PDB file of C-alpha atoms and ligand atoms in Angstrom:
ATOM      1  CA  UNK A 216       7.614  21.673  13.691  1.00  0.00           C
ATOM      2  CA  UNK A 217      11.129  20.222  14.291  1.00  0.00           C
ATOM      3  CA  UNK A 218      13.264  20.364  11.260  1.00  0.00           C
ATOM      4  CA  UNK A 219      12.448  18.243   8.573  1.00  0.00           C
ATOM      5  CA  UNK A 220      14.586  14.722   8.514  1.00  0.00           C
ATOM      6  CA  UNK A 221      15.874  13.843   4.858  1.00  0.00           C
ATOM      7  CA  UNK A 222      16.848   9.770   4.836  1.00  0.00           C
ATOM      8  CA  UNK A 223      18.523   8.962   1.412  1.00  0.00           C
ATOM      9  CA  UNK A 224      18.280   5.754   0.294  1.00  0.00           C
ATOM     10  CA  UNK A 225      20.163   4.037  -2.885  1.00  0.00           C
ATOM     11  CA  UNK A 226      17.116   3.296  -5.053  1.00  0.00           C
ATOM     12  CA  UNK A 227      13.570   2.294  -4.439  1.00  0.00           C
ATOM     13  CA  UNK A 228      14.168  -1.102  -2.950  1.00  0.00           C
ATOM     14  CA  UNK A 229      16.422   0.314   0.044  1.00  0.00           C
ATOM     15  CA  UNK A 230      13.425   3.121   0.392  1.00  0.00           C
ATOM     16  CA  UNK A 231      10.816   0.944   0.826  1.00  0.00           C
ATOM     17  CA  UNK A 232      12.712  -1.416   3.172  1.00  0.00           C
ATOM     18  CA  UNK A 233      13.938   1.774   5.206  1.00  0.00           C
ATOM     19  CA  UNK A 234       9.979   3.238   4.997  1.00  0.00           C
ATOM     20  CA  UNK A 235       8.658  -0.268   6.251  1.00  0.00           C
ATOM     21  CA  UNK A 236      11.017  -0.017   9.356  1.00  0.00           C
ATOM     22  CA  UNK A 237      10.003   3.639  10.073  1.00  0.00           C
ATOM     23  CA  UNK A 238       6.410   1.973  10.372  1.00  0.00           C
ATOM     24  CA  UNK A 239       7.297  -0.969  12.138  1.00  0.00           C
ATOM     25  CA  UNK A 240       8.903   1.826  14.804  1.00  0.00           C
ATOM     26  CA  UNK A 241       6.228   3.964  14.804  1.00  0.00           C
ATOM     27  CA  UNK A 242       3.424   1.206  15.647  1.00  0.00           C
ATOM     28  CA  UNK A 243       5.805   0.103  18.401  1.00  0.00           C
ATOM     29  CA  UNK A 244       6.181   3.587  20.049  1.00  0.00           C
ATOM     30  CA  UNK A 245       2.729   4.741  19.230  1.00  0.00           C
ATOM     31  CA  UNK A 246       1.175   1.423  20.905  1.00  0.00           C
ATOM     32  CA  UNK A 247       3.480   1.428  23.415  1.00  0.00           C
ATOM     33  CA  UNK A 248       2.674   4.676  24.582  1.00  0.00           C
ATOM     34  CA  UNK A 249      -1.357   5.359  24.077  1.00  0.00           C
ATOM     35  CA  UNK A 250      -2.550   1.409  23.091  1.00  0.00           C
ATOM     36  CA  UNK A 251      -2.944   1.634  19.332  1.00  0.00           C
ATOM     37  CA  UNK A 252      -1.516   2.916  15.928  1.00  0.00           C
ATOM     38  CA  UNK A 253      -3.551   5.536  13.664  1.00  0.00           C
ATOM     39  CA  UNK A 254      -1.672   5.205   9.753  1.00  0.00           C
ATOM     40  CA  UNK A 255      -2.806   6.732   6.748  1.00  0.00           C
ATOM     41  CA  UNK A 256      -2.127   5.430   3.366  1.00  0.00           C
ATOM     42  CA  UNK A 257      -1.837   7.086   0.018  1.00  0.00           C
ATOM     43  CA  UNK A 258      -1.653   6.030  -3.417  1.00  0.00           C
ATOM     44  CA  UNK A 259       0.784   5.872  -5.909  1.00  0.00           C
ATOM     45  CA  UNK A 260       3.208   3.610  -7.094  1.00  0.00           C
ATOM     46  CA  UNK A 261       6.057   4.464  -4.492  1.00  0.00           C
ATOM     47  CA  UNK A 262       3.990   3.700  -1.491  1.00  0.00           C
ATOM     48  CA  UNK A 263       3.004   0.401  -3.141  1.00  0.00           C
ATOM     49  CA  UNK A 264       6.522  -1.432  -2.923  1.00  0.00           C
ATOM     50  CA  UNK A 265       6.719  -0.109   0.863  1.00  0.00           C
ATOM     51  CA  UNK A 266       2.923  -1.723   1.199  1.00  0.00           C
ATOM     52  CA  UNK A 267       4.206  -4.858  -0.235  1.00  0.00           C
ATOM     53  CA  UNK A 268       7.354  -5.138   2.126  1.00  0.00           C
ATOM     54  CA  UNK A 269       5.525  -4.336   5.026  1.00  0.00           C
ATOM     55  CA  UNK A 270       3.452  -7.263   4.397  1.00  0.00           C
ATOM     56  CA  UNK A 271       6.627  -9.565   4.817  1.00  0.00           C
ATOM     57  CA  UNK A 272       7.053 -11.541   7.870  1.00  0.00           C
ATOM     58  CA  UNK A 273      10.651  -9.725   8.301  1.00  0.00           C
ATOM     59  CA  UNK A 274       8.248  -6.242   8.850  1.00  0.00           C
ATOM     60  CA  UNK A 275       4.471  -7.760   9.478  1.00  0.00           C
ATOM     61  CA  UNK A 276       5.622  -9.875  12.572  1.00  0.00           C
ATOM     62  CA  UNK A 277       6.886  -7.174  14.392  1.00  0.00           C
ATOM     63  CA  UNK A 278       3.211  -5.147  14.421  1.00  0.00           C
ATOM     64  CA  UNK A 279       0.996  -5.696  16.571  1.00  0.00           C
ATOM     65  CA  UNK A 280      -1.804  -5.592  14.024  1.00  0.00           C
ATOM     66  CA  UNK A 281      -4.638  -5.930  16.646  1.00  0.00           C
ATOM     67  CA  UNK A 282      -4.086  -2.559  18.121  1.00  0.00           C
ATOM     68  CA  UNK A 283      -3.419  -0.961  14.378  1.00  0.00           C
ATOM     69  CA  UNK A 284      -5.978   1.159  12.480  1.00  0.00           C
ATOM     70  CA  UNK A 285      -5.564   1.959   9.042  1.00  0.00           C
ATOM     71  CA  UNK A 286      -7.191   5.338   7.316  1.00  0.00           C
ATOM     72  CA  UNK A 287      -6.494   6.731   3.963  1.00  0.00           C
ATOM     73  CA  UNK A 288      -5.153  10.550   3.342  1.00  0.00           C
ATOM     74  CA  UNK A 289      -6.700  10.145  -0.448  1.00  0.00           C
ATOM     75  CA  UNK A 290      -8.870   8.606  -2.567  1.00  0.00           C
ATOM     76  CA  UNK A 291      -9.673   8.567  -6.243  1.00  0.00           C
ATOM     77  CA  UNK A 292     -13.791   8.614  -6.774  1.00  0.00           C
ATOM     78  CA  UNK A 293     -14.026   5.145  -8.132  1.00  0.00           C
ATOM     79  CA  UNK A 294     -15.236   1.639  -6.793  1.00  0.00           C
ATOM     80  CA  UNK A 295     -13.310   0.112  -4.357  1.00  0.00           C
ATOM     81  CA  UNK A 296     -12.112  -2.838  -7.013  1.00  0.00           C
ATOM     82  CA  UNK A 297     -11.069  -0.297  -9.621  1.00  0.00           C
ATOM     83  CA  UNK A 298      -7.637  -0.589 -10.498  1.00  0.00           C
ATOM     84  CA  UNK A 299      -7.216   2.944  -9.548  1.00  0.00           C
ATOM     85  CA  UNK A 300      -8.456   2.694  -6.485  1.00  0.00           C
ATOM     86  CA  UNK A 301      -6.338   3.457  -3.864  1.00  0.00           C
ATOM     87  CA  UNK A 302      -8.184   1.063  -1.072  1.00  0.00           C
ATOM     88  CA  UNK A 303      -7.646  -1.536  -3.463  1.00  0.00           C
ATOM     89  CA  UNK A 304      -4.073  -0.710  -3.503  1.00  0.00           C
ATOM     90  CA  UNK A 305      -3.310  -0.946  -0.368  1.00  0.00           C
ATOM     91  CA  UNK A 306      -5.651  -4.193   0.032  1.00  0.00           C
ATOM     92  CA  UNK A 307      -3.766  -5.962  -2.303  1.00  0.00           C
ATOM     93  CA  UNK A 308      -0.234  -5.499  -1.037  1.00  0.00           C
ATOM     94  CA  UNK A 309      -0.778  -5.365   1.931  1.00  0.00           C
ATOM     95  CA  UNK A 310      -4.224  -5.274   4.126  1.00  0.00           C
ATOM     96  CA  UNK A 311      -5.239  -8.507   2.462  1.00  0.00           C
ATOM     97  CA  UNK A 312      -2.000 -10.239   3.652  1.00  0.00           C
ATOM     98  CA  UNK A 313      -1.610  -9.373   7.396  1.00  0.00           C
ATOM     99  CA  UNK A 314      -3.907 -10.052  10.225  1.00  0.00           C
ATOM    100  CA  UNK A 315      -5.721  -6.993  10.475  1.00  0.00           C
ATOM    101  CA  UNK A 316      -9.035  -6.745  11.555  1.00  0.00           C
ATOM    102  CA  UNK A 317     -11.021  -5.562   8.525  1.00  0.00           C
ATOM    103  CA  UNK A 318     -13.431  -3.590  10.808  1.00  0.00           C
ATOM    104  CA  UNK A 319     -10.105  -2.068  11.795  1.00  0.00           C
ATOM    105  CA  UNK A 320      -9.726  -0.475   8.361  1.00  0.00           C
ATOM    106  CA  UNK A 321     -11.594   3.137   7.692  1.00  0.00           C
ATOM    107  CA  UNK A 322     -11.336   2.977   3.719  1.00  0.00           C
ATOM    108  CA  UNK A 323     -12.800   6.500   2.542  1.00  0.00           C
ATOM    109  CA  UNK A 324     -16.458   6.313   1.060  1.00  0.00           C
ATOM    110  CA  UNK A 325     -16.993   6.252  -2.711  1.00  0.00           C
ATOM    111  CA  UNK A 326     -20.406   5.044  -3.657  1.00  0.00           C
ATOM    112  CA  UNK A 327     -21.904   8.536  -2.365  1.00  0.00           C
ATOM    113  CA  UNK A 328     -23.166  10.591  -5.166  1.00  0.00           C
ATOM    114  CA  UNK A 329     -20.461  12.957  -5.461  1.00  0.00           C
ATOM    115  CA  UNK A 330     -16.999  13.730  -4.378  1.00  0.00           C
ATOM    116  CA  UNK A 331     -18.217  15.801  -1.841  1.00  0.00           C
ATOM    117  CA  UNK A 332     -20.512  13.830  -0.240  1.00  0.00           C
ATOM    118  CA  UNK A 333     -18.341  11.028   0.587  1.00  0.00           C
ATOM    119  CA  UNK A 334     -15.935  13.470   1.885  1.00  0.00           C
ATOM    120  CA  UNK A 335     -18.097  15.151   4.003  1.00  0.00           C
ATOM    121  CA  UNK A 336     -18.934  11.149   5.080  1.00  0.00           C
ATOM    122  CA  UNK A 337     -15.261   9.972   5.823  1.00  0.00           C
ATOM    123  CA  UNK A 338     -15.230  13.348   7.637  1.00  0.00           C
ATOM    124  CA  UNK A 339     -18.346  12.243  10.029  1.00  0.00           C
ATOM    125  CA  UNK A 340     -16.317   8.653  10.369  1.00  0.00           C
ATOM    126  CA  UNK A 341     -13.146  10.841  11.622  1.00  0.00           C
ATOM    127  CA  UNK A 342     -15.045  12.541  14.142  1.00  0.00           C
ATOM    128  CA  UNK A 343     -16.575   9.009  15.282  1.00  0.00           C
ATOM    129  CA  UNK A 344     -13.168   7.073  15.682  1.00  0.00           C
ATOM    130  CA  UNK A 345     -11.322   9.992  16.769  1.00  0.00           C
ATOM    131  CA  UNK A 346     -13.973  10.989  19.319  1.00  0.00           C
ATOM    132  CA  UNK A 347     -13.242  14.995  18.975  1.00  0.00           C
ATOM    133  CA  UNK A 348     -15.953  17.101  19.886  1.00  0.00           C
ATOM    134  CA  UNK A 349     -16.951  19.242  17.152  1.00  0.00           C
ATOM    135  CA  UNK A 350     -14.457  20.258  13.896  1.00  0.00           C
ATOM    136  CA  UNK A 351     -12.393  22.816  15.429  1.00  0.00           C
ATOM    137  CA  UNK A 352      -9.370  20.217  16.717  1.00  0.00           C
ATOM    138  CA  UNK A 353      -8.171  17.925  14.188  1.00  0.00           C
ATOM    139  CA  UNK A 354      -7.740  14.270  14.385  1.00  0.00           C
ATOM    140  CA  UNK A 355      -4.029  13.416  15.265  1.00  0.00           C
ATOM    141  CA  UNK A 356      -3.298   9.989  13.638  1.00  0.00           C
ATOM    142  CA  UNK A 357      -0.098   8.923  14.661  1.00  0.00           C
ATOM    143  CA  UNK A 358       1.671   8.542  10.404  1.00  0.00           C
ATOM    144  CA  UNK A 359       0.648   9.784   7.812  1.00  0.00           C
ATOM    145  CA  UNK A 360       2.419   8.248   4.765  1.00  0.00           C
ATOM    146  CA  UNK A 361       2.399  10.401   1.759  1.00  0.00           C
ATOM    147  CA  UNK A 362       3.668  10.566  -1.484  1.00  0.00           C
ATOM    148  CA  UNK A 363       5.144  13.558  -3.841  1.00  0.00           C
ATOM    149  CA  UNK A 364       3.504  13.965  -7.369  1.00  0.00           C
ATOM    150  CA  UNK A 365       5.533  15.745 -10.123  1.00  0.00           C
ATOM    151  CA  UNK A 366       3.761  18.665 -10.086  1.00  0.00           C
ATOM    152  CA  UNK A 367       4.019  18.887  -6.079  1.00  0.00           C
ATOM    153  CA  UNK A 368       0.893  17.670  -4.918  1.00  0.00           C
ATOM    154  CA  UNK A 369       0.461  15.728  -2.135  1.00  0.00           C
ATOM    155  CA  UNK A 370      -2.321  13.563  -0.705  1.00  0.00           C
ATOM    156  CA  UNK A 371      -4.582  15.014  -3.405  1.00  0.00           C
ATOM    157  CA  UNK A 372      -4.588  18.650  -2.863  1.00  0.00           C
ATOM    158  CA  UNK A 373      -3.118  20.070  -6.689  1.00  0.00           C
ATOM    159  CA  UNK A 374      -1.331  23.082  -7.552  1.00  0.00           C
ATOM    160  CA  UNK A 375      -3.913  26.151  -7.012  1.00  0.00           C
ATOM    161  CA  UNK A 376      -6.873  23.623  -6.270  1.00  0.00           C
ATOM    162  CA  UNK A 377      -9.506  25.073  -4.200  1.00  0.00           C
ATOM    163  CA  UNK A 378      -9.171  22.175  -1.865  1.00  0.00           C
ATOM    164  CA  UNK A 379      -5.482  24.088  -0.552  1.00  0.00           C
ATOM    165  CA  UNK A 380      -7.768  27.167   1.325  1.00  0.00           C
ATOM    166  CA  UNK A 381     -10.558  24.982   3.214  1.00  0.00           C
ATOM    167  CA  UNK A 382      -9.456  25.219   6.570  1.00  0.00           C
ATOM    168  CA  UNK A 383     -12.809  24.211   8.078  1.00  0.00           C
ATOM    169  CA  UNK A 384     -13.041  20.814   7.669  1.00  0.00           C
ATOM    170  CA  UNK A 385     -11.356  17.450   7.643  1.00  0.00           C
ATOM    171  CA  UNK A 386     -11.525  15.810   4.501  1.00  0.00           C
ATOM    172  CA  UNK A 387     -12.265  17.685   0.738  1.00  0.00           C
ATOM    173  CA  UNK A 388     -13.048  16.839  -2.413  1.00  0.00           C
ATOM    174  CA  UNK A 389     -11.134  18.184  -5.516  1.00  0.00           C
ATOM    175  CA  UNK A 390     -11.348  17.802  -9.683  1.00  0.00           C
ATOM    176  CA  UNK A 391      -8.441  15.990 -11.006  1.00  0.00           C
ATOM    177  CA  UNK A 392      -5.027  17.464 -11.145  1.00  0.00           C
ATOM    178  CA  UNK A 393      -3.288  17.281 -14.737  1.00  0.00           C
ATOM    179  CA  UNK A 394      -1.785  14.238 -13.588  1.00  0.00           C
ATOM    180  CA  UNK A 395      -3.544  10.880 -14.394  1.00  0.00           C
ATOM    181  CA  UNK A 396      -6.168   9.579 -13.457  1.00  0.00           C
ATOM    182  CA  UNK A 397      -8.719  12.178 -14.178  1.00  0.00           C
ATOM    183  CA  UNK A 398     -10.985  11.046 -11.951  1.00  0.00           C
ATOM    184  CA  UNK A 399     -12.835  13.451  -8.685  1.00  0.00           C
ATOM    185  CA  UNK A 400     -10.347  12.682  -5.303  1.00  0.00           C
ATOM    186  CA  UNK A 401     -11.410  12.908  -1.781  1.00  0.00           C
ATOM    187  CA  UNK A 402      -8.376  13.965   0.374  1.00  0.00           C
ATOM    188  CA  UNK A 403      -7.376  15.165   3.906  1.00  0.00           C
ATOM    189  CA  UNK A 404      -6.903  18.549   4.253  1.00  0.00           C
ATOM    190  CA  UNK A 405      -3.958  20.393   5.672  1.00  0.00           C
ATOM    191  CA  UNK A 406      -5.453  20.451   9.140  1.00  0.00           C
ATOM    192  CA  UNK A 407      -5.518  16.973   9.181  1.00  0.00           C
ATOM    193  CA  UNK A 408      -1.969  16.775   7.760  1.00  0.00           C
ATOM    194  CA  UNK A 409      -0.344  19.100   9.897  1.00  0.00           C
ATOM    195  CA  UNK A 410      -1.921  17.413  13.067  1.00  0.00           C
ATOM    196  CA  UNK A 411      -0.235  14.338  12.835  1.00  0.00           C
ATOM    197  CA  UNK A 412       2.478  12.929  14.889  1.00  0.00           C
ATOM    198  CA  UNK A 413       4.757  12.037  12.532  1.00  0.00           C
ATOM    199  CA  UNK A 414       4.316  12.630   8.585  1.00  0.00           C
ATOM    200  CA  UNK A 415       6.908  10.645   5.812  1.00  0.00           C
ATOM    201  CA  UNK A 416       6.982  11.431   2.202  1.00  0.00           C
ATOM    202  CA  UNK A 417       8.114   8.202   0.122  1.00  0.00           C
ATOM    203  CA  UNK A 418       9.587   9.684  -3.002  1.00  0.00           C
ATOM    204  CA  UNK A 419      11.245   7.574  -5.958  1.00  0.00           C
ATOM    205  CA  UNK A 420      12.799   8.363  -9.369  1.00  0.00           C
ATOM    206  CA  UNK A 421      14.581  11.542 -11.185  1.00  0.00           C
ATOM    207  CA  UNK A 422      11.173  12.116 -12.523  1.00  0.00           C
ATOM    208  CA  UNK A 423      10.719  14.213  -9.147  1.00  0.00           C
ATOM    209  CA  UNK A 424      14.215  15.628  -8.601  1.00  0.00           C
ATOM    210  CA  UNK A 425      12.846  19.169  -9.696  1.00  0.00           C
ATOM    211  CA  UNK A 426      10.081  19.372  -7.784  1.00  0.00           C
ATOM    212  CA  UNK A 427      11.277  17.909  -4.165  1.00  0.00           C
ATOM    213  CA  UNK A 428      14.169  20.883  -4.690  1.00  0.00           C
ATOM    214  CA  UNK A 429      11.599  23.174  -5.344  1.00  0.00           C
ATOM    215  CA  UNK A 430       9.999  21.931  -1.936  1.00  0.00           C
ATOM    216  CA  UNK A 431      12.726  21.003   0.661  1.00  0.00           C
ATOM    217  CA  UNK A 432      15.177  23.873  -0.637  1.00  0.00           C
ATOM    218  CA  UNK A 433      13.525  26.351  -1.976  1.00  0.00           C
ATOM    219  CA  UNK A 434      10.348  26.420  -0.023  1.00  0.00           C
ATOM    220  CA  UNK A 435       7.768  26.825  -2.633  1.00  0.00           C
ATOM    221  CA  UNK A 436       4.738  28.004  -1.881  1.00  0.00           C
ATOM    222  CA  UNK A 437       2.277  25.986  -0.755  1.00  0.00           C
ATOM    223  CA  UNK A 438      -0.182  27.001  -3.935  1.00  0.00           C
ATOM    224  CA  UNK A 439       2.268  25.802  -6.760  1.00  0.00           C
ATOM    225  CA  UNK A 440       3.638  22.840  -4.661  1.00  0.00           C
ATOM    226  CA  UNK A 441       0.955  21.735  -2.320  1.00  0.00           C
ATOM    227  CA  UNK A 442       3.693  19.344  -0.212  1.00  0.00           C
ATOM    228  CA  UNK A 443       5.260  22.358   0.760  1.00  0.00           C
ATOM    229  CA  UNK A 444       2.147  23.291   2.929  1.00  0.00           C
ATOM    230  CA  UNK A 445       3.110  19.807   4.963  1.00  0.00           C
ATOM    231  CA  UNK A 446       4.339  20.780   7.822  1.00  0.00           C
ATOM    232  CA  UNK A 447       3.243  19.226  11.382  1.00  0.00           C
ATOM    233  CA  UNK A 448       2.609  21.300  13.603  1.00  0.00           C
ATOM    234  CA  UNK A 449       3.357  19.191  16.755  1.00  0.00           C
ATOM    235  CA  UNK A 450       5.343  16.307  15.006  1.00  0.00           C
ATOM    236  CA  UNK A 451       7.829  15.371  12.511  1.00  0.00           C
ATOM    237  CA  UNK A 452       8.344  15.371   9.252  1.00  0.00           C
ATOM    238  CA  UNK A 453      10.169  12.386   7.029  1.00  0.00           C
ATOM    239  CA  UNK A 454      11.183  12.442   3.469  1.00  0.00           C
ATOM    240  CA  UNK A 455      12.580   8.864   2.489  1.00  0.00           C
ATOM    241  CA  UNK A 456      13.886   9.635  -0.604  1.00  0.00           C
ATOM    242  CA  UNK A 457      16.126   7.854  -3.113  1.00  0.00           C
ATOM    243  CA  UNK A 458      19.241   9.019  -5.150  1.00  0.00           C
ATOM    244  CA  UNK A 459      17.502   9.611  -8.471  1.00  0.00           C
ATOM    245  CA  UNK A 460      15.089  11.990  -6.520  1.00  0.00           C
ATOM    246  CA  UNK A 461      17.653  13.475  -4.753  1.00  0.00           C
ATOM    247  CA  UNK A 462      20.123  14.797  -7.327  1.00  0.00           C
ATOM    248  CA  UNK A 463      18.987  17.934  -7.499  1.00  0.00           C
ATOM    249  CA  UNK A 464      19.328  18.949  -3.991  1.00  0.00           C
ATOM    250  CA  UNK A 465      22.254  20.608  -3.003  1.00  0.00           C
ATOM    251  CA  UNK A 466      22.829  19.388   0.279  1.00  0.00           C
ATOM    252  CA  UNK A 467      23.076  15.845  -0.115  1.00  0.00           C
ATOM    253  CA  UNK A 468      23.031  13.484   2.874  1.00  0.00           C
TER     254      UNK A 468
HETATM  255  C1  LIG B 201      -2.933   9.357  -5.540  1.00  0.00           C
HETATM  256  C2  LIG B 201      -1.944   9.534  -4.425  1.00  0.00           C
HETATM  257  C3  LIG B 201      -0.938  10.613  -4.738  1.00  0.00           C
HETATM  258  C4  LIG B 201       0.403   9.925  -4.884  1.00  0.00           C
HETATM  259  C5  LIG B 201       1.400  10.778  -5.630  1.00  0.00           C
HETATM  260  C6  LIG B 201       2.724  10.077  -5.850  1.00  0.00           C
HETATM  261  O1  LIG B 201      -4.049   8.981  -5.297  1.00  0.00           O
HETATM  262  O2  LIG B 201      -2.512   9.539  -6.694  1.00  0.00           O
HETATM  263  O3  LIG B 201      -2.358   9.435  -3.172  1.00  0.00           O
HETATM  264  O4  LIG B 201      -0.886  11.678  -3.847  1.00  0.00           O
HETATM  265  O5  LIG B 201       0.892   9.543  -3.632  1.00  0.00           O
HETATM  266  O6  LIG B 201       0.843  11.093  -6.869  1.00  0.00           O
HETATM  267  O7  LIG B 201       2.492   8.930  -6.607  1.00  0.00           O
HETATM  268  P1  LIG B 201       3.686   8.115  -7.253  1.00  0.00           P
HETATM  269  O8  LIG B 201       4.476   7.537  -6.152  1.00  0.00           O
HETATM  270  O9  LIG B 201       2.990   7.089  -8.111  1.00  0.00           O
HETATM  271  O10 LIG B 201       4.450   9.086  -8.101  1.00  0.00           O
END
């Protein structure tokens, strides 16, 4: 992995207008260079202001949404027009409002009977849009867009969940963290994570100063701060991050 890139940003608005841009340049380059655009979205309330301005003409007119797919790297285990859900999320500010193709959108499975059924069914729709024979190469989406919980997790792999080891297939399941809502996830696993081309962290508020220390300085381990076990293996690595979250760091850019 290159070396991690750390953009600070003033507050939240000037993150999400700086994240929107790093998508708007990564559908460019990605299309221009293999024909489409793989993105993942999380959940969370940071992503959602950088869904929102991406949905702007100023951002949404420069995509060429025709040639973009859209996956998810987590999901909460709850109907699609939950409030929690994280599809609906990222239908509301932003899918809904830009012309996507809905067939164009991969949203992970929740009506299966478990967690781990519909994981091991967004793994099976992986394998069909990604066209990789058999589990043992990962998908390579071209972003990943995550964000940074308090307690380090990211996507939803939690601190010493069993969903950190599985190295064997795509997508997990996982109980709730102790962060709300406690509610079963589905989530990408490292393999996934670490195969992308480029992967940015959208982190907001002093809430999180601790904890992004803990992971850009002092290299946590990977069990107590799951984020810390991001690391692409062929591709980069963005943290767009804004003063509050940053004040703990002590090399401030
Ligand atoms: C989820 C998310 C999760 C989220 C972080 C940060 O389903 O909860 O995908 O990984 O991105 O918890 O969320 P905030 O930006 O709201 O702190």
């Amino acid at each position: 992995m290159t070396a991690p890139i750390l953009v600070v940003c003033e507050n939240a608005d000037e993150l999400a207008n700086r994240a929107a841009d790093f998508i708007v340049e990564s559908a460019r380059q990605s299309i221009a260079e293999r024909g489409c655009f793989s993105l993942a979205l999380s959940g969370g309330s940071t992503p959602e202001k950088t869904y929102t301005l991406l949905a702007e003409p100023a951002h949404s007119a420069a995509i060429d949404w025709a040639k973009v797919f859209v996956f998810f790297a987590d999901e909460r285990f709850v109907a699609g027009d939950d409030p929690r859900s994280n599809f609906g999320l990222a239908q509301r500010t932003l899918l809904a409002r830009v012309p996507l193709p809905s067939a164009q959108v991969f949203a992970i499975p929740v009506y299966g009977e478990s967690a781990a059924q519909c994981a091991a069914q967004y793994a099976e729709i992986l394998a069909r849009w990604f066209a990789t024979p058999g589990e043992s190469v990962p998908p390579r989406l071209d972003l990943i867009l995550l964000g940074l919980g308090e307690d380090g997790h990211a996507a939803s792999l939690f601190p010493g969940a069993a969903a950190l080891a599985v190295g064997d297939a795509w997508v997990t399941w996982s109980p709730p963290g102790r962060l709300p809502p406690p509610v079963d996830r589905i989530t990408l696993t490292y393999p996934v994570l670490n195969a992308a081309r480029r992967v940015a962290f959208l982190v907001a508020g002093a809430n999180k100063a601790a904890t992004l220390q803990e992971v850009v300085e002092q290299h946590a381990s990977r069990e107590q701060r799951p984020a810390a076990g991001v690391q692409p293996a062929d591709g980069t690595l963005t943290w767009f991050v804004d003063r509050d979250a940053v004040q703990s760091l002590r090399l401030r850019r």
